[in-house]
């Protein structure tokens, strides 16, 4: 029985829509809005000596509103200070290069309202975190004031009393009117009726807000901190009521036990709550918050999956209802676990954070960067700032928690996304204006809109780099010199023989995963599909197949070589999963070298094949720029391998080999242009010249 009730379980349509949020076309945003405000900051030359963090664009997105009286909603000193800090959701680039601020959904000029709203809790909360961190990092009183204003606006969105107390209304219209039921429809609906992403992000902002204001010497700041504490406790009551009432219960997802006590069924949302709760418990010592932190962190750590050779390669999976989805957006779960470990001292939290950042993330960065969706194939190639910054923040937090200094270099490679290490090969962050573009698709098309979410996560990354000049220097080496990684071969592209046919599901999205290319191949007994491949080096084969109880098997081979068999029936019952069957990546036990075709044959029964991932035993990425170069390598071999990689530039190259937890296992230096590296099984290496 599904332990979670329908209102806050993400539907297939919602997941699909979220996976497409970063598509790099202007139509993704609300276009044609009337009454938007033009005049964003003008472009000016940036000096290299200046801090990377430029708040100008985020400042411009801010606004104030005096809301009408609304039941169950108030905030700190509302009578004395009726104007609340808010933030416009989107910034739409105009033909002349300026930007206008717009809300979400269809705009109605007659009522000056949007189908969703002008301002939202998700962005207000995270913008508050930007200003809080900037205030603590630089001492800027302007950022203190901005954080104060936004936290007052955020807490106004929180419902104070009644059965939904502690939850948060997501949307607000331009006049301050709350819109709890948006169009397009959000889940939960009304938006304060259950746990949500925006509840998790409210916890993030309130926790970091309390730590910052309580740490101030100003008496007024202490009074505001006490208010934030009360509102955070109200949010904790909601988490106790709606999430932790399931603590200790487990969902059955295709035969795998997963925790039933994650906010909005996600390690992604819950990971962001961990960031705020860790800051709050560290500053307050509050025992209630500590208990909530421990239980939520336990659930997030339980979402760790795979090994260095098997999908998802040690990642913390984001969605409890699927074992076949990983996405980059909202990927701060490892950072949340690392921060929770710092407070609680539970090694399993640290270990899950290190598995994600040291085993999975090097492969992600080498393969393409922070793609929106591996479902389970790398099917959604869009990349957005949210995903890029999540990798940076998680790597830095895990490096600190685990004392894994070399992961800071990997964080620099991840941060290089903002400076050109992306499919467009162009900077996604403009230091002169503080804008971060809204995304880039797999073909290199950049969405040059610059909405709140992109701006926020770009600035979170820049704050981290300003605090870590060495990491920033690595990030500046952002021109891709070479990328050598896996290739995806669609099953339906192959030559069919015998009892084999093209499989076309009614929809590519299954409810928990996605058929790559929208199709696959059905193999009956003795039927086969032969795929063209270009394998010129030792490689690991990873078939992507549908697993269903009672299904048949497929045997894989190249020429006379038997590479292994996949049992398509080796999966549990559907259980609480939203879809029957499971699209899964399976790693064949034997490697292959120098072949041009691979054949899958139905061994018995009926078997469905989606695609084949061809993974070099050792993959690598090389980036260069500003007189330096960085190489990142990752091994998928079952034993120790020695490889070489060309690292541009002159001078000495420092080589560091890391195990799957990020621990340094060996180092050496060389002046050779071609660097030789010996990698134990499942290990990575960073080379910096």
XYZ file of C-alpha atoms in Angstrom:
689
model
C 0.000 0.000 0.000
C 1.247 3.445 -0.846
C 2.071 5.161 2.439
C 1.805 8.647 0.929
C -1.497 10.197 -0.046
C -2.205 11.564 -3.484
C -2.136 15.371 -2.912
C 1.631 15.612 -2.579
C 2.829 12.763 -4.789
C 4.319 14.201 -7.941
C 2.401 13.172 -11.034
C 4.047 12.007 -14.240
C 3.068 15.293 -15.850
C 4.695 17.308 -13.062
C 7.944 15.374 -13.199
C 8.020 15.635 -16.971
C 7.342 19.391 -16.804
C 10.039 19.910 -14.190
C 12.566 17.953 -16.226
C 12.004 20.402 -19.055
C 12.262 23.639 -17.045
C 15.636 24.532 -18.443
C 14.898 24.103 -22.164
C 16.740 26.919 -23.850
C 13.933 28.629 -25.695
C 12.156 31.796 -24.675
C 8.775 30.083 -25.010
C 9.416 28.167 -21.823
C 8.901 31.413 -19.935
C 5.697 33.403 -19.848
C 5.909 35.355 -23.083
C 3.868 38.301 -24.161
C 3.209 39.482 -20.592
C 1.820 42.988 -20.368
C 2.767 45.595 -17.813
C 6.235 44.212 -17.090
C 8.942 46.545 -15.867
C 11.888 47.298 -18.146
C 15.296 48.701 -17.355
C 17.661 46.133 -15.842
C 21.225 47.203 -14.998
C 23.315 48.164 -18.015
C 26.324 46.131 -19.019
C 29.688 47.511 -17.906
C 33.208 46.125 -18.253
C 34.212 43.911 -15.321
C 37.644 44.047 -13.754
C 39.307 40.754 -12.946
C 40.241 42.003 -9.478
C 36.607 42.534 -8.526
C 34.682 39.853 -6.626
C 32.810 37.488 -8.872
C 29.607 38.079 -6.910
C 27.569 40.922 -8.400
C 24.136 41.395 -6.828
C 22.928 44.044 -9.303
C 20.544 41.855 -11.297
C 19.110 40.146 -8.224
C 18.659 43.575 -6.629
C 16.718 44.636 -9.715
C 14.465 41.571 -9.480
C 13.500 42.564 -5.937
C 10.367 44.555 -5.212
C 8.148 45.535 -2.281
C 4.422 45.013 -1.803
C 1.940 45.958 0.913
C -0.507 43.029 0.912
C -4.173 43.385 1.814
C -5.336 41.863 5.070
C -5.534 38.075 4.600
C -6.620 35.564 7.218
C -3.935 33.378 8.834
C -1.084 35.358 7.257
C 1.093 37.958 8.944
C 4.756 38.668 9.527
C 7.254 40.485 11.703
C 6.226 44.095 12.496
C 3.596 44.114 9.750
C 1.695 47.038 11.272
C 4.855 49.130 11.605
C 6.380 48.033 8.285
C 3.559 47.166 5.852
C 5.880 46.805 2.836
C 7.252 43.280 2.361
C 10.271 42.205 0.327
C 9.429 40.048 -2.704
C 11.132 38.906 -5.887
C 9.920 38.749 -9.476
C 9.976 35.225 -10.865
C 11.298 35.733 -14.399
C 13.388 38.232 -16.341
C 12.617 38.129 -20.053
C 15.335 39.397 -22.398
C 14.143 42.002 -24.902
C 15.329 42.549 -28.475
C 17.400 45.562 -27.403
C 19.243 43.548 -24.739
C 17.348 44.927 -21.745
C 15.213 42.762 -19.487
C 11.660 43.000 -18.143
C 10.336 41.398 -14.997
C 7.372 39.049 -15.319
C 5.468 36.522 -13.269
C 4.422 32.963 -13.969
C 1.463 31.762 -15.998
C -0.864 33.714 -18.252
C -1.066 37.459 -17.557
C -4.483 39.159 -17.314
C -4.051 42.927 -17.868
C -7.602 43.650 -16.727
C -6.874 42.362 -13.217
C -3.081 42.731 -13.226
C -2.733 39.085 -12.191
C -0.909 36.014 -13.441
C -2.188 32.447 -13.637
C 0.443 31.583 -11.050
C 1.655 34.861 -9.596
C 4.339 37.520 -9.733
C 6.357 36.323 -6.726
C 6.877 32.880 -5.230
C 8.149 31.355 -2.009
C 10.692 29.115 -3.758
C 12.638 32.057 -5.139
C 12.111 34.452 -2.224
C 13.529 31.860 0.181
C 16.609 31.115 -1.911
C 17.246 34.800 -2.655
C 17.213 35.395 1.086
C 19.945 32.754 1.394
C 22.054 34.624 -1.176
C 21.822 37.883 0.780
C 22.386 36.164 4.120
C 25.560 34.514 2.861
C 26.762 37.713 1.243
C 26.144 39.638 4.481
C 28.060 37.102 6.557
C 30.840 36.841 3.990
C 31.354 40.559 3.348
C 29.626 42.410 6.181
C 27.525 44.385 3.677
C 24.629 46.002 5.547
C 22.730 46.341 2.262
C 22.601 42.554 2.055
C 21.506 42.344 5.681
C 18.623 44.696 4.858
C 17.685 42.756 1.713
C 17.668 39.469 3.650
C 15.507 41.048 6.358
C 12.984 42.294 3.800
C 12.789 38.980 1.945
C 12.475 36.906 5.119
C 9.562 39.101 6.190
C 7.969 38.493 2.792
C 8.626 34.758 3.007
C 7.137 34.374 6.467
C 4.027 36.249 5.316
C 3.494 33.407 2.835
C 3.593 30.887 5.697
C 0.203 29.858 7.066
C 0.097 30.683 10.797
C -2.924 28.804 12.122
C -5.381 26.041 11.296
C -4.835 22.486 10.049
C -2.165 23.587 7.550
C -0.189 25.753 9.971
C 3.502 25.888 9.145
C 3.008 25.154 5.456
C 3.597 27.836 2.849
C 1.511 29.377 0.075
C 3.638 29.323 -3.067
C 2.366 32.252 -5.154
C 1.565 35.938 -4.586
C 0.040 38.340 -7.116
C 1.498 41.826 -7.841
C -0.813 43.478 -5.280
C 0.172 41.042 -2.525
C -2.887 38.818 -2.826
C -2.058 35.159 -2.193
C -2.864 32.605 -4.895
C -2.964 29.176 -3.226
C -4.347 27.395 -6.324
C -2.270 28.328 -9.340
C -2.837 27.760 -13.044
C -1.188 25.636 -14.318
C -2.063 23.544 -11.307
C 0.655 22.814 -8.780
C 0.813 19.943 -6.318
C -0.086 20.163 -3.510
C -3.204 22.187 -4.267
C -3.869 24.422 -2.407
C -0.172 25.014 -2.147
C -0.164 25.150 1.667
C -2.158 21.937 2.104
C 0.806 19.564 2.457
C 4.578 19.310 2.507
C 6.270 20.803 -0.530
C 9.478 22.039 -2.101
C 8.611 25.512 -0.837
C 8.244 24.241 2.727
C 11.714 22.700 2.449
C 13.188 25.925 1.062
C 11.470 27.965 3.744
C 13.272 25.803 6.312
C 16.515 26.476 4.446
C 16.053 30.241 4.550
C 14.737 30.392 8.115
C 17.577 28.244 9.415
C 20.312 30.275 7.767
C 18.417 33.458 8.660
C 18.284 32.598 12.341
C 22.005 31.767 12.399
C 22.903 35.083 10.731
C 20.658 37.395 12.751
C 21.270 35.649 16.082
C 24.999 35.948 15.414
C 24.708 39.730 15.063
C 25.580 42.075 17.923
C 22.544 44.225 17.165
C 19.656 43.903 19.629
C 17.062 44.413 16.891
C 18.652 41.595 14.911
C 18.318 39.325 17.940
C 14.626 40.149 18.183
C 14.164 39.288 14.514
C 16.098 36.038 15.053
C 13.633 35.110 17.805
C 10.772 35.649 15.345
C 12.516 33.468 12.743
C 12.980 30.774 15.402
C 9.255 30.773 16.132
C 8.400 30.507 12.429
C 10.931 27.736 11.918
C 9.388 25.808 14.809
C 6.005 26.265 13.137
C 7.453 24.732 9.951
C 8.962 21.886 11.978
C 5.521 21.121 13.381
C 4.282 20.767 9.795
C 7.144 18.391 8.983
C 6.361 16.332 12.085
C 2.688 16.213 11.156
C 2.978 15.482 7.427
C 6.344 13.811 6.877
C 7.828 12.357 10.022
C 4.556 10.682 10.959
C 5.870 8.130 8.422
C 9.331 7.877 9.991
C 10.357 4.234 9.994
C 7.881 3.336 7.238
C 9.234 2.204 3.894
C 7.909 2.335 0.366
C 8.300 -0.679 -1.911
C 9.556 0.572 -5.278
C 9.978 -2.338 -7.686
C 11.218 -4.526 -4.844
C 13.545 -1.938 -3.278
C 12.840 -0.393 0.124
C 12.997 3.399 0.135
C 12.141 5.837 2.943
C 8.571 7.106 3.189
C 9.542 10.171 5.242
C 11.031 12.597 2.731
C 9.602 16.070 2.147
C 7.585 15.992 -1.099
C 8.828 12.406 -1.605
C 12.257 13.751 -2.512
C 15.838 13.699 -1.340
C 16.151 16.796 -3.547
C 13.663 18.882 -1.541
C 14.659 17.358 1.797
C 18.351 18.013 1.118
C 17.675 21.749 0.964
C 15.809 21.593 4.269
C 18.889 19.895 5.756
C 20.986 22.947 4.882
C 18.771 25.259 6.902
C 18.220 22.851 9.780
C 21.952 22.213 10.099
C 22.624 25.952 10.338
C 19.817 26.384 12.855
C 20.818 23.487 15.122
C 24.455 24.600 15.005
C 23.434 28.091 16.138
C 20.643 27.227 18.566
C 21.201 23.704 19.846
C 17.427 23.268 19.672
C 16.626 19.603 20.540
C 13.396 19.478 18.509
C 15.144 20.696 15.370
C 18.002 18.283 16.021
C 15.594 15.334 16.104
C 13.940 16.450 12.872
C 17.339 16.969 11.238
C 18.485 13.478 12.235
C 15.360 11.776 10.896
C 15.302 13.668 7.597
C 19.024 13.117 7.049
C 18.566 9.413 7.714
C 15.996 9.290 4.918
C 18.143 11.216 2.435
C 21.176 8.997 3.100
C 19.026 5.938 2.412
C 18.531 7.170 -1.176
C 22.177 6.454 -2.016
C 22.347 3.780 -4.722
C 24.697 1.900 -7.034
C 28.424 1.222 -7.058
C 31.271 2.811 -9.034
C 30.430 0.385 -11.903
C 26.646 0.150 -11.655
C 23.954 2.779 -12.218
C 23.572 5.338 -10.638
C 27.244 4.971 -9.679
C 26.894 6.017 -6.036
C 24.486 8.924 -6.503
C 21.848 9.952 -3.998
C 18.670 9.465 -6.034
C 16.341 12.463 -5.858
C 12.838 10.947 -6.041
C 11.686 8.204 -3.703
C 9.086 6.930 -6.192
C 11.596 5.999 -8.901
C 14.811 4.004 -9.043
C 15.309 5.125 -12.649
C 15.453 8.934 -12.402
C 18.367 11.183 -11.514
C 18.228 14.905 -12.227
C 20.717 17.719 -11.718
C 18.250 20.432 -10.643
C 17.766 20.393 -6.918
C 20.887 18.284 -6.503
C 21.870 19.687 -3.102
C 21.177 16.489 -1.157
C 24.925 15.704 -0.786
C 25.538 19.222 0.532
C 22.685 18.810 2.997
C 24.054 15.452 4.145
C 27.545 16.872 4.577
C 26.222 19.754 6.671
C 24.060 17.396 8.731
C 27.119 15.219 9.378
C 28.977 18.268 10.640
C 26.222 18.769 13.230
C 25.242 15.189 14.056
C 28.498 13.294 13.487
C 26.712 10.341 11.823
C 29.261 8.791 9.434
C 26.628 7.275 7.169
C 25.573 10.823 6.243
C 29.147 11.765 5.322
C 29.642 8.514 3.432
C 26.514 9.042 1.312
C 27.635 12.593 0.498
C 31.101 11.365 -0.488
C 29.713 8.527 -2.619
C 27.645 10.999 -4.628
C 30.359 13.619 -5.017
C 33.424 11.393 -5.458
C 32.025 8.419 -7.389
C 29.007 9.695 -9.321
C 29.838 13.363 -9.906
C 33.167 12.894 -11.755
C 31.325 10.713 -14.258
C 28.521 13.284 -14.570
C 30.985 16.102 -15.247
C 32.958 14.082 -17.776
C 29.898 12.684 -19.543
C 28.392 16.103 -20.380
C 27.959 18.194 -17.258
C 24.889 18.771 -15.076
C 22.235 17.446 -17.432
C 18.631 17.849 -16.341
C 17.723 14.193 -16.570
C 19.192 10.693 -16.670
C 15.942 8.751 -16.953
C 17.872 6.378 -16.734
C 19.615 7.164 -20.045
C 21.018 10.693 -20.464
C 17.820 11.767 -22.219
C 17.287 15.373 -21.104
C 20.375 17.290 -22.239
C 19.307 20.703 -20.946
C 21.606 22.217 -18.314
C 20.621 24.988 -15.907
C 22.366 26.987 -13.195
C 20.444 25.178 -10.464
C 22.047 21.891 -11.490
C 25.499 23.370 -11.962
C 25.551 25.151 -8.604
C 24.192 22.061 -6.845
C 27.289 20.154 -7.927
C 29.599 22.969 -6.795
C 27.944 23.348 -3.409
C 27.781 19.614 -2.802
C 31.419 19.031 -3.754
C 32.662 21.808 -1.485
C 30.513 20.696 1.442
C 31.575 17.060 1.065
C 35.231 18.071 0.708
C 35.022 19.903 4.022
C 33.012 17.215 5.817
C 35.238 14.371 4.682
C 38.513 16.315 4.648
C 38.878 15.414 0.972
C 40.894 18.346 -0.360
C 41.094 17.022 -3.919
C 37.305 17.276 -4.263
C 37.791 21.039 -4.223
C 39.542 20.748 -7.583
C 36.581 18.722 -8.876
C 34.355 21.539 -7.581
C 36.371 23.930 -9.719
C 35.697 21.783 -12.777
C 31.981 21.836 -11.926
C 32.035 25.625 -11.448
C 33.691 26.010 -14.855
C 30.169 25.538 -16.261
C 29.505 29.200 -15.473
C 32.577 30.293 -17.456
C 32.300 28.127 -20.586
C 32.484 24.422 -19.725
C 29.005 23.772 -21.103
C 27.423 22.712 -24.425
C 27.543 26.289 -25.772
C 31.186 26.848 -24.830
C 30.273 30.311 -23.574
C 29.995 31.918 -20.128
C 26.604 31.434 -18.509
C 27.342 34.029 -15.811
C 27.992 37.674 -16.627
C 30.155 39.171 -13.902
C 29.524 42.702 -15.171
C 25.749 42.540 -14.564
C 25.316 39.627 -12.164
C 23.053 37.819 -14.607
C 23.063 34.068 -15.021
C 21.333 32.827 -18.147
C 18.373 30.477 -17.801
C 19.977 27.455 -19.414
C 21.574 25.793 -22.393
C 20.366 22.815 -24.373
C 22.422 19.925 -25.681
C 22.967 21.586 -29.059
C 24.500 24.673 -27.439
C 21.518 27.018 -27.724
C 21.531 29.413 -24.779
C 18.341 30.753 -23.188
C 19.471 34.315 -22.446
C 16.569 35.109 -20.176
C 17.756 35.529 -16.600
C 15.077 34.717 -14.080
C 15.224 34.499 -10.312
C 16.206 30.842 -9.958
C 19.106 31.108 -12.388
C 20.301 34.358 -10.843
C 20.113 32.919 -7.344
C 22.082 29.775 -8.063
C 24.630 31.612 -10.167
C 25.251 33.922 -7.227
C 25.425 31.059 -4.728
C 28.171 29.593 -6.900
C 29.990 32.928 -7.138
C 29.835 33.427 -3.360
C 31.412 30.018 -2.945
C 34.151 30.884 -5.440
C 34.847 34.255 -3.829
C 35.383 32.386 -0.559
C 37.701 29.872 -2.255
C 40.117 31.613 -4.667
C 41.911 28.359 -5.481
C 38.678 26.747 -6.600
C 37.830 29.879 -8.586
C 41.158 29.636 -10.406
C 40.320 26.072 -11.474
C 36.866 27.226 -12.602
C 38.445 29.816 -14.920
C 40.002 26.981 -16.950
C 36.731 26.459 -18.765
C 37.440 25.830 -22.456
C 36.840 22.178 -23.295
C 39.938 20.754 -24.976
C 38.777 17.125 -25.017
C 35.854 15.067 -23.744
C 36.042 11.278 -23.984
C 33.107 9.419 -22.457
C 30.166 7.117 -23.038
C 27.990 6.924 -26.131
C 24.299 6.064 -26.342
C 23.139 3.645 -29.040
C 19.362 3.359 -29.499
C 18.096 -0.204 -29.703
C 15.595 0.704 -32.431
C 18.498 1.841 -34.657
C 19.750 -1.747 -34.966
C 19.138 -4.518 -37.492
C 16.396 -6.918 -36.406
C 16.357 -10.657 -37.105
C 14.031 -13.521 -36.204
C 11.472 -12.927 -33.477
C 12.351 -9.283 -32.893
C 10.279 -6.155 -33.473
C 10.269 -2.439 -32.827
C 8.593 -1.536 -29.527
C 6.708 1.740 -29.349
C 5.128 2.457 -25.962
C 1.984 4.581 -25.877
C 4.033 7.310 -24.187
C 7.780 7.673 -23.825
C 7.333 8.740 -20.185
C 6.394 5.669 -18.142
C 5.416 7.479 -14.974
C 8.819 6.879 -13.386
C 11.298 6.892 -16.288
C 11.623 7.628 -20.011
C 12.069 5.455 -23.089
C 15.112 6.931 -24.823
C 14.125 8.033 -28.307
C 10.534 7.059 -27.496
C 11.022 3.462 -28.637
C 12.947 0.248 -28.169
C 13.070 -3.374 -29.340
C 11.128 -6.463 -28.234
C 13.116 -9.680 -28.375
C 11.384 -13.060 -28.506
C 13.288 -16.302 -28.028
C 16.056 -16.414 -30.630
C 15.208 -12.963 -31.985
C 18.085 -10.502 -32.177
C 19.051 -6.887 -32.692
C 22.522 -5.982 -33.975
C 23.784 -2.523 -33.111
C 26.482 -0.561 -34.900
C 29.126 0.619 -32.447
C 32.573 2.124 -32.806
C 34.542 0.549 -29.982
C 38.300 0.980 -30.332
C 39.389 0.588 -26.700
C 38.432 -1.558 -23.702
C 34.852 -0.635 -22.865
C 32.076 -1.630 -20.498
C 28.652 -2.306 -22.004
C 25.552 -1.168 -20.128
C 22.255 -2.295 -21.695
C 19.194 -0.246 -20.784
C 16.291 -2.660 -20.501
C 12.807 -2.962 -19.085
C 12.606 -5.244 -16.075
C 9.250 -6.872 -15.385
C 8.389 -9.839 -13.156
C 8.125 -12.906 -15.370
C 9.934 -11.369 -18.351
C 12.568 -13.241 -20.347
C 16.291 -12.630 -20.779
C 18.688 -11.180 -23.331
C 22.156 -12.475 -24.140
C 24.796 -10.014 -25.331
C 27.764 -10.715 -27.526
C 30.282 -9.276 -29.970
C 31.508 -11.661 -32.640
C 32.326 -14.927 -30.909
C 32.603 -13.279 -27.490
C 29.885 -13.852 -24.910
C 29.592 -10.624 -22.905
C 26.885 -11.644 -20.462
C 23.147 -12.135 -19.966
C 20.521 -9.797 -18.523
C 17.583 -11.334 -16.650
C 14.667 -9.028 -17.475
C 12.518 -10.684 -14.806
C 14.911 -9.915 -11.959
C 12.879 -7.167 -10.319
C 10.333 -6.908 -7.553
C 6.642 -6.278 -7.903
C 5.470 -2.745 -8.733
C 4.558 -1.982 -5.121
C 4.346 1.775 -4.537
C 5.981 2.682 -7.850
C 3.811 4.855 -10.112
C 4.404 2.557 -13.103
C 4.657 -1.189 -13.776
C 8.079 -2.427 -14.777
C 11.387 -0.632 -14.410
C 13.683 0.808 -17.055
C 17.114 -0.031 -15.694
C 20.774 0.148 -16.655
C 22.582 -3.158 -16.232
C 26.382 -3.511 -16.411
C 27.641 -6.560 -18.321
C 30.438 -8.453 -16.559
C 32.887 -8.710 -19.462
C 34.516 -5.849 -21.370
C 34.822 -5.558 -25.116
C 37.520 -4.069 -27.345
C 37.812 -3.199 -31.041
C 34.442 -4.300 -32.364
C 32.009 -2.666 -34.766
C 28.791 -4.455 -33.789
C 27.141 -5.781 -30.639
C 24.209 -8.203 -30.756
C 21.477 -8.811 -28.198
C 19.542 -12.072 -28.539
C 16.371 -13.157 -26.789
C 17.406 -16.058 -24.547
C 13.910 -17.070 -23.456
C 10.528 -15.456 -22.996
C 10.024 -11.872 -24.098
C 12.502 -9.074 -23.344
C 12.391 -5.326 -24.014
C 15.563 -3.350 -24.763
C 15.657 0.450 -24.765
C 19.281 1.310 -25.590
C 22.936 0.488 -25.024
C 25.458 2.674 -23.220
C 29.039 2.080 -24.351
C 31.351 3.238 -21.579
C 35.161 3.415 -22.004
C 36.919 1.723 -19.110
C 38.657 5.057 -18.479
C 36.976 8.321 -19.492
C 38.316 11.850 -19.253
C 37.586 15.558 -19.627
C 40.260 18.202 -20.293
C 39.558 21.924 -19.885
C 41.974 24.821 -20.320
C 42.145 28.583 -20.023
C 43.990 31.530 -18.467
C 47.311 29.724 -18.802
C 46.232 26.556 -16.988
C 44.596 23.225 -17.744
C 42.697 20.680 -15.677
C 41.970 17.054 -16.500
C 39.412 14.855 -14.752
C 39.522 11.077 -15.229
C 37.191 8.300 -14.025
C 37.638 4.518 -14.186
C 34.858 2.010 -14.802
C 37.304 -0.900 -15.045
C 37.100 -3.925 -12.756
C 40.843 -3.722 -12.064
C 43.772 -1.309 -12.137
C 44.353 0.437 -15.461
C 47.097 2.747 -16.731
C 46.154 5.416 -19.248
C 47.504 8.610 -20.737
C 45.929 11.994 -21.366
C 47.247 15.137 -23.051
C 47.140 18.120 -20.690
C 47.773 21.459 -22.493
C 50.188 24.101 -21.322
C 53.719 24.104 -20.015
C 55.250 23.540 -16.629
C 54.581 20.895 -14.032
C 51.350 18.956 -13.853
C 50.196 17.741 -10.428
C 48.376 14.392 -10.519
C 46.096 13.275 -7.684
C 44.354 9.884 -7.716
C 41.188 9.578 -5.607
C 39.256 6.532 -4.484
C 35.466 6.322 -4.741
C 35.119 8.286 -1.487
C 37.410 11.115 -2.631
C 40.331 10.033 -0.455
C 43.741 10.693 -2.027
C 45.469 7.383 -2.735
C 48.534 8.680 -4.570
C 50.041 11.826 -6.049
C 52.885 12.626 -8.413
C 54.090 15.431 -10.684
C 55.348 15.461 -14.236
C 56.459 17.974 -16.830
C 55.423 15.723 -19.732
C 52.769 17.019 -22.125
C 51.161 13.576 -22.130
C 50.491 12.507 -18.569
C 50.435 8.866 -17.520
C 47.996 7.924 -14.752
C 47.417 4.590 -13.018
C 43.850 4.234 -11.738
C 42.648 1.467 -9.416
C 39.136 0.137 -10.097
C 36.407 2.736 -9.594
C 38.838 5.565 -8.883
C 39.156 9.060 -10.316
C 42.042 11.452 -10.886
C 42.506 15.194 -11.211
C 45.459 16.724 -13.052
C 46.225 20.419 -12.772
C 48.880 22.149 -14.868
